[in-house]
Short mmCIF file of C-alpha atoms in Angstrom, two decimals:
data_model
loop_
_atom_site.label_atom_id
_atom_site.label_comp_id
_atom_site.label_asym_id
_atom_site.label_seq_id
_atom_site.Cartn_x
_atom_site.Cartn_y
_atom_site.Cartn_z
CA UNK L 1 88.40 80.30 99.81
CA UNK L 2 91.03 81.62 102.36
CA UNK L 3 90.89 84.86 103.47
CA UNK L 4 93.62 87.02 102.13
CA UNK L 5 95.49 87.97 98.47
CA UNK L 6 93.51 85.52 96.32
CA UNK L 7 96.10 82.62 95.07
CA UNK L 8 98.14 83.10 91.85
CA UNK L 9 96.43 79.95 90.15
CA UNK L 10 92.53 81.33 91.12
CA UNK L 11 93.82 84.83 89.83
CA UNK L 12 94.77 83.93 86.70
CA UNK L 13 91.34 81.71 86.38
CA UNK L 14 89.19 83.72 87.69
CA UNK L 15 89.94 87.12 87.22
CA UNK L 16 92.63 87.52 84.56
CA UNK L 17 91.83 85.31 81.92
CA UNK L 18 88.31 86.52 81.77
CA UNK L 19 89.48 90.12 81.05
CA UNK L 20 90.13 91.10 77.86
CA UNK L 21 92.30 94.02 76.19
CA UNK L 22 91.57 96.46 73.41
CA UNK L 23 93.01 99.97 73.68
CA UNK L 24 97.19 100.27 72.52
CA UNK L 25 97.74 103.28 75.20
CA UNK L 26 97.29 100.94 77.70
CA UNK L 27 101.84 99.73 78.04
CA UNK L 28 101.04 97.86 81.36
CA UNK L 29 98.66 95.58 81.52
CA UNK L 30 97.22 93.42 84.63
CA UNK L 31 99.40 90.61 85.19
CA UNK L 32 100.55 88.27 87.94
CA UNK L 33 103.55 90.07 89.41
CA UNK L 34 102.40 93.54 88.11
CA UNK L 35 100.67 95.61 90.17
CA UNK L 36 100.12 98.69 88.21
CA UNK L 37 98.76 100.06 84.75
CA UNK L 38 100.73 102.32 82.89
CA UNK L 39 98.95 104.35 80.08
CA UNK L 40 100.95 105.99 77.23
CA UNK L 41 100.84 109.70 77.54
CA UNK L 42 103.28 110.83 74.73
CA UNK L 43 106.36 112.00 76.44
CA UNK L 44 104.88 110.95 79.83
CA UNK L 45 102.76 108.15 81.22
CA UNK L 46 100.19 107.75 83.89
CA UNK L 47 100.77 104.61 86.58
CA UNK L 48 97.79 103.94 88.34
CA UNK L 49 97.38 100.95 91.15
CA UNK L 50 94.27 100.26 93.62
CA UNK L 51 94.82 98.73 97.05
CA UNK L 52 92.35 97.95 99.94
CA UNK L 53 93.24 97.87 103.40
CA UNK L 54 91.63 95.41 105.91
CA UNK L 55 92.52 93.49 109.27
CA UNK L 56 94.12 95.74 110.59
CA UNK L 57 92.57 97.66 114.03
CA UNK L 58 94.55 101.14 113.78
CA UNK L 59 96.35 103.07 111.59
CA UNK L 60 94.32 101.92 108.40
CA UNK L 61 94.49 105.35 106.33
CA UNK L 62 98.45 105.69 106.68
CA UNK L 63 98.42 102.22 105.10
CA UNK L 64 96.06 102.79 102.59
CA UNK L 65 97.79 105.93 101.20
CA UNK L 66 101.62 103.99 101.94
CA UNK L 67 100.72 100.27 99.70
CA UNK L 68 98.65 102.12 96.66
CA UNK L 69 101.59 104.73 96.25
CA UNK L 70 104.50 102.22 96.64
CA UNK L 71 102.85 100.26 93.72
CA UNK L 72 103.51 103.47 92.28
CA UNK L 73 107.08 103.60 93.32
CA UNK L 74 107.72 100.03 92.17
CA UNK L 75 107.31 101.44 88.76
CA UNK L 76 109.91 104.02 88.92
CA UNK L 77 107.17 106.76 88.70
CA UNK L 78 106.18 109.66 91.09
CA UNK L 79 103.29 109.96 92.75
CA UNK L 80 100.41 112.96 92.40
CA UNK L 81 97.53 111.88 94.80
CA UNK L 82 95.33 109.61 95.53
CA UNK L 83 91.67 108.78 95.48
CA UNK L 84 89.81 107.00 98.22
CA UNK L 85 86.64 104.76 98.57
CA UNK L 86 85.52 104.38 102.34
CA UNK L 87 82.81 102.13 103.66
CA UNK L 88 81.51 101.90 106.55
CA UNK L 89 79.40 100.15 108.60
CA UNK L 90 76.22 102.02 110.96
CA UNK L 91 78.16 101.60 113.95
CA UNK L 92 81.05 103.45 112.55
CA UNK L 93 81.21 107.19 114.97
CA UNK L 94 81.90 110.41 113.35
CA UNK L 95 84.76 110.31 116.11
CA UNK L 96 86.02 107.16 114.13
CA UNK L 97 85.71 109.22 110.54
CA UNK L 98 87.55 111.75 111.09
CA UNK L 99 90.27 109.81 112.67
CA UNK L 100 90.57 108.23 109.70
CA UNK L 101 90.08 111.04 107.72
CA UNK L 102 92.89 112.84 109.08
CA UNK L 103 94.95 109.85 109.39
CA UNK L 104 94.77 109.66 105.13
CA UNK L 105 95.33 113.31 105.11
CA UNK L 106 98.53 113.20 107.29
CA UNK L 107 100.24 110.11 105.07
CA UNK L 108 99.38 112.42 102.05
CA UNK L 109 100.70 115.63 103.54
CA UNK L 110 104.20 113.62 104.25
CA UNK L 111 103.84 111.87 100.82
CA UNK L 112 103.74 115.57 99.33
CA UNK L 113 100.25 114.17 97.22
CA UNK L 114 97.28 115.28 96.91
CA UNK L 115 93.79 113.88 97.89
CA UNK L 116 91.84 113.80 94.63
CA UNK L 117 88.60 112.64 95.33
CA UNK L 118 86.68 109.39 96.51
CA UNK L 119 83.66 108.43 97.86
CA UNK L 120 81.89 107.34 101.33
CA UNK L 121 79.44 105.29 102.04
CA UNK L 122 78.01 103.93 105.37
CA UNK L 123 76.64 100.21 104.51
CA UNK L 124 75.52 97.15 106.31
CA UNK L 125 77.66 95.16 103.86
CA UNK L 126 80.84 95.52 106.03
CA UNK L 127 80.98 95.06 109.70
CA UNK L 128 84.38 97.15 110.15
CA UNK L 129 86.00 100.07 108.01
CA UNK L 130 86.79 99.36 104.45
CA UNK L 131 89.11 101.90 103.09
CA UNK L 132 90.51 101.42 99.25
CA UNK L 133 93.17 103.63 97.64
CA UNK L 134 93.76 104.54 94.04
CA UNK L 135 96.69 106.08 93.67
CA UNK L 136 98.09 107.69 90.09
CA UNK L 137 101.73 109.32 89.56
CA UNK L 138 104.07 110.12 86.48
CA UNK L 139 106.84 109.75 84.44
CA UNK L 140 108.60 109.95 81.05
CA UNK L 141 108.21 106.84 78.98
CA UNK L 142 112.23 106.16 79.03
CA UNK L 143 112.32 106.10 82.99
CA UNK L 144 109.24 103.64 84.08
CA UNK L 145 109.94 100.48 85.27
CA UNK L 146 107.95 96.91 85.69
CA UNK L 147 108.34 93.87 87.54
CA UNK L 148 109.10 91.65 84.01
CA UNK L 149 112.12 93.67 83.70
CA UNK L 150 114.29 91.11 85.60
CA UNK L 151 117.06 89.49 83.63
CA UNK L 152 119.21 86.52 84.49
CA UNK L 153 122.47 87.23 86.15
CA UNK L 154 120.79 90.24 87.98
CA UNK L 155 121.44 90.75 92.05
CA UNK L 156 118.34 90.64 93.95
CA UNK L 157 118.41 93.94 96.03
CA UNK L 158 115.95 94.50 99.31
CA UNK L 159 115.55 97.88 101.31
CA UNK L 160 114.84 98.44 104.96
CA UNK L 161 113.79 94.72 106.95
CA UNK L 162 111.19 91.44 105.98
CA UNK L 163 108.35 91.79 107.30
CA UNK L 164 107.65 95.61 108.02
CA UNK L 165 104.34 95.58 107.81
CA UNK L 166 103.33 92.66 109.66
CA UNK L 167 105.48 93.41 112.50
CA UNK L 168 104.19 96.95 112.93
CA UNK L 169 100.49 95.86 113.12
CA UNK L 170 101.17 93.25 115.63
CA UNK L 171 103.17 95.36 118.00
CA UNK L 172 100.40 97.28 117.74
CA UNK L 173 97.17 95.53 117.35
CA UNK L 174 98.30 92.81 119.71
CA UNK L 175 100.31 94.71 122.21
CA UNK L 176 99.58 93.77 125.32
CA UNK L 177 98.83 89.89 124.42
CA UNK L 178 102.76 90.08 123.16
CA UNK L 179 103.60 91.88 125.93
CA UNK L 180 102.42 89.07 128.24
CA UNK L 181 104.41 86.11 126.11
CA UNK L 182 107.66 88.07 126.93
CA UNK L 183 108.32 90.62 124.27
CA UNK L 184 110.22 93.64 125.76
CA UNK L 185 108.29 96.76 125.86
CA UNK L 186 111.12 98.10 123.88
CA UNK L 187 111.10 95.87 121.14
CA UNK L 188 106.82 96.72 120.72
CA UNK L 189 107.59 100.05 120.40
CA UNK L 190 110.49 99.74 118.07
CA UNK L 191 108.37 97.27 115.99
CA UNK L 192 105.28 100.08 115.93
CA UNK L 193 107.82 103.28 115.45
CA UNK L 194 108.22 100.79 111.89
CA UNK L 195 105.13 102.16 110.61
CA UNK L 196 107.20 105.39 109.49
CA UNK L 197 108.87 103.51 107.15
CA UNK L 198 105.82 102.20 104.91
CA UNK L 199 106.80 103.91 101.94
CA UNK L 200 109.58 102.83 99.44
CA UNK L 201 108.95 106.24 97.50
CA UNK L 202 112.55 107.26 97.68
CA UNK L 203 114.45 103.95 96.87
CA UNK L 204 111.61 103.86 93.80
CA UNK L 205 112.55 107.06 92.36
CA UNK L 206 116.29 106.40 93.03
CA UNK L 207 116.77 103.36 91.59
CA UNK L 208 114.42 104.49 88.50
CA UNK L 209 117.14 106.96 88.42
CA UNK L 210 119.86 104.77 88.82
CA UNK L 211 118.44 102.48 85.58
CA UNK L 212 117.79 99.33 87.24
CA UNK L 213 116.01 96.57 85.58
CA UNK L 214 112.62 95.36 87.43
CA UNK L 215 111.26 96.68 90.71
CA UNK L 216 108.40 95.01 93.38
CA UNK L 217 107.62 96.18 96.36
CA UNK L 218 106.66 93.33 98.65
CA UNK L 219 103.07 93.12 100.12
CA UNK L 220 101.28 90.24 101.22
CA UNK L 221 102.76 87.06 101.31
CA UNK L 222 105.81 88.44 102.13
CA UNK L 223 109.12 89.04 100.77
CA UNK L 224 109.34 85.50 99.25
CA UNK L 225 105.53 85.82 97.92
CA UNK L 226 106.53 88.94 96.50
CA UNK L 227 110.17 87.39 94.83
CA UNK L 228 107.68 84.66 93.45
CA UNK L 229 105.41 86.94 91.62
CA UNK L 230 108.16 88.96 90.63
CA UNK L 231 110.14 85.98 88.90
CA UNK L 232 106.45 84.97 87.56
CA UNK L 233 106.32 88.13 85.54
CA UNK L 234 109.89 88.02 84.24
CA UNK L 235 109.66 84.28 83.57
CA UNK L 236 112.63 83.43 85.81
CA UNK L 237 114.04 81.50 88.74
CA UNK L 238 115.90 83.13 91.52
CA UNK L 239 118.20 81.99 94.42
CA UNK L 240 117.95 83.75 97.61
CA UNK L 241 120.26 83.41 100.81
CA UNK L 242 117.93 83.17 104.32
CA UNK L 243 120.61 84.31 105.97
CA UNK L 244 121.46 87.52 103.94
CA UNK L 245 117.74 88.87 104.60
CA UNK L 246 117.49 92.03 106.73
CA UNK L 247 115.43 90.45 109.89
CA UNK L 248 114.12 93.71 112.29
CA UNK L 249 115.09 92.38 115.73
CA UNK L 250 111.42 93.43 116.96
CA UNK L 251 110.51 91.31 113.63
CA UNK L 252 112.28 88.50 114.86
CA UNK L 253 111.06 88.57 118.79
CA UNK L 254 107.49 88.89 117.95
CA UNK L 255 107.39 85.93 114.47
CA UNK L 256 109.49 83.67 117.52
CA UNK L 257 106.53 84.38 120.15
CA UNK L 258 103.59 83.79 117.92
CA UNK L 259 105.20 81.35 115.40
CA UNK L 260 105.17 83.22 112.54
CA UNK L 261 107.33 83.25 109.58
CA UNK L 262 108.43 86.72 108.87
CA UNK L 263 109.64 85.68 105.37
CA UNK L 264 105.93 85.31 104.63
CA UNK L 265 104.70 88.04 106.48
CA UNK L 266 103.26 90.85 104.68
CA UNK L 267 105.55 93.32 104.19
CA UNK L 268 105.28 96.64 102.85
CA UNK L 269 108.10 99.13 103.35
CA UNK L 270 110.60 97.13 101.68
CA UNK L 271 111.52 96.80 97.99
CA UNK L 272 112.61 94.26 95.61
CA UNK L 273 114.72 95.34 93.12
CA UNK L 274 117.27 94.03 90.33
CA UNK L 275 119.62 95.27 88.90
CA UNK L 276 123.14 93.63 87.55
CA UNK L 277 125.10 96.30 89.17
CA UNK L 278 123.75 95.67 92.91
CA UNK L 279 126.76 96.63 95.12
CA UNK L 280 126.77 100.19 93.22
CA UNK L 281 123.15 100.52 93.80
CA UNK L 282 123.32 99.65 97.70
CA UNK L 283 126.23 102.11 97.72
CA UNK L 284 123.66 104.75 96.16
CA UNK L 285 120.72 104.02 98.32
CA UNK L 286 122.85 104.28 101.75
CA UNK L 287 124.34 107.63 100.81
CA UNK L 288 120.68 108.50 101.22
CA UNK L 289 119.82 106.55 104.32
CA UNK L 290 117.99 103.81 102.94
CA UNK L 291 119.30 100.76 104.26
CA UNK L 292 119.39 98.23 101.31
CA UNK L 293 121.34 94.43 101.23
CA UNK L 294 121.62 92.13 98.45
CA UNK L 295 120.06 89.09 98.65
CA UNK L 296 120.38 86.67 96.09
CA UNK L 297 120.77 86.23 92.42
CA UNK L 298 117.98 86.12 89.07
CA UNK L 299 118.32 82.63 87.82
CA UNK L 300 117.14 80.69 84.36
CA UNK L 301 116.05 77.65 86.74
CA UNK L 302 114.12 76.72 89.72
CA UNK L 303 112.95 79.28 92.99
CA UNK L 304 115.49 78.73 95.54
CA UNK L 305 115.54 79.53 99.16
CA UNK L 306 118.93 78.56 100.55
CA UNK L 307 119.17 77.93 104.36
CA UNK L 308 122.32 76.92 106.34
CA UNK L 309 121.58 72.83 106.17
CA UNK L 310 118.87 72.91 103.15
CA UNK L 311 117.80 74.11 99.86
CA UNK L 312 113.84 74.74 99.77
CA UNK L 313 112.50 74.82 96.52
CA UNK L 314 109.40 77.28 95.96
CA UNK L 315 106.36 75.59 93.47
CA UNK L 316 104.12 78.54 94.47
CA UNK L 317 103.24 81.63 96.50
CA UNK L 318 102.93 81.23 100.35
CA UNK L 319 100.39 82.31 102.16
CA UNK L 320 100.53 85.49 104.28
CA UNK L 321 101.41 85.00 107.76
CA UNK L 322 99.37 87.83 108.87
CA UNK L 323 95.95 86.15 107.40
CA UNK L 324 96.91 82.96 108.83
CA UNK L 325 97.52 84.43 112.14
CA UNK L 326 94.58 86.15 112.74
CA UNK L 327 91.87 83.38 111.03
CA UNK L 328 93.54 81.40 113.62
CA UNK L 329 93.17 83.56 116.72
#
């Protein structure tokens, strides 16, 4: 298998159809294009989502905390802490542990969460750091969202730029090598100063708020592997316009120097939401600094990525950039 997000068609073979489901608390269950449970708690309910982090050379524990709790987000709910699981191999320095350590700790603090609880291990099985976030958060049963919720007719609404992720940890992992192929020095550091925008918390809880109608934030893959599983869950097609996508000028410089598409690349920081009331909503999310652009439309028929001179049709989930970069250098 490729490294990376395990394909949609292996998922559903080899993971969710051997799963099965008895208890009627659970109102969420695991699903291609959901990426959090949500248990009935009377008046409230618990959302609860699990991300690892790997690949990447710095910065791991800001990421770990950032992708669990936007899964949180994505559901309109708010969250409490997290829990961690950290591996690591016998090389691994205490210098190294407590870099990470804090690094977790600091995303929390900023988060306002809590750090619940986890567990360490130093193993041979992994070669580098393995860290692996849980993260759980709240809200009332009238106020969660899901990524089914889209409905034809619905504008497709993004936040912040494609690609966030991605470009931050290569303007940071490969710094100098991009540095060397032309990219301004200016440009690396505006793509690494990205990694303070990770979190979609406040867009989530807004547009919860605001009583939009499905929510994804977009992770590996990239924004139009994330639209894909999105419109997987809801059972719909979508049409999106290339040239309406936010595109981070550091994004763009560094995807044209390695040939990378940023559309792919993974991409956390920005949010997919819909909502058939889009050009209020953008209105909404600006008057509290969150730059937000609609994109396309929810459709009944095919995935559609419209370009200036073509019309690509989507038949499945791309591959994430990011993976494909680095098994190949």
């Amino acid at each position: 298998m490729k490294a990376g997000k395990i394909d949609i068609g292996n998922l559903k073979e080899l993971i969710l159809d051997q799963i099965s489901t008895s208890n009627q608390d659970v109102l969420v269950r695991p699903k291609i294009g959901e990426d959090s449970a949500v248990i009935d708690f009377g008046e409230f309910v618990a959302v609860m989502s699990t991300d690892p982090i790997t690949g990447v050379k710095e910065g791991m524990g800001n990421l770990a905390v950032n992708v669990a709790c936007n899964d949180i987000a994505a559901n309109g709910a708010k969250a409490i802490g997290i829990q961690q699981a950290l591996l690591l191999p016998p090389s691994t320095s205490e210098e190294e542990i407590i870099a990470i350590i804090k690094d977790i700790n600091q995303a929390a603090q900023k988060l306002d969460i809590d750090i619940l609880g986890g567990h360490t291990e130093v193993t041979d099985i992994v070669d580098k750091p393995l860290v692996v976030c849980t993260a759980i958060g709240k809200t009332t049963k009238d106020k969660y969202t899901t990524s089914s919720g889209a409905k034809v007719g619905d504008d497709i609404v993004v936040t912040k730029w494609t690609g966030l992720e991605g470009t931050a940890i290569l303007a940071n992992d490969y710094y100098e090598s991009l540095l060397n192929l032309g990219v301004s020095e200016e440009l690396l550091q505006s793509g690494q100063a990205l990694r303070q925008e990770l979190s979609v918390m406040a867009e989530g809880l807004l547009s919860a708020e605001f009583g939009v109608s499905a929510m994804h934030d977009v992770t590996e893959g990239g924004l139009y592997g994330s639209v894909f599983e999105m419109s997987m869950a809801a059972e719909c097609g979508f049409i999106i316009e290339e040239n309406l996508v936010p595109l981070h000028k550091a994004t763009k410089a560094i995807a044209e120097k390695l040939e990378i598409n940023p559309y792919h690349l993974i991409g956390s920081g920005m949010m997919i939401i819909t909502t058939a009331c889009g050009q209020e909503l953008v209105k909404e999310l600006k008057l509290e600094g969150i730059k937000a652009t609609i994109i396309g439309k929810i459709t009944k028929g095919d995935r559609i990525i419209k370009r200036k001179k073509q019309e690509i049709k989507l038949t499945s989930a791309p591959q994430d950039e990011l993976w494909r970069f680095l098994a190949e250098n």
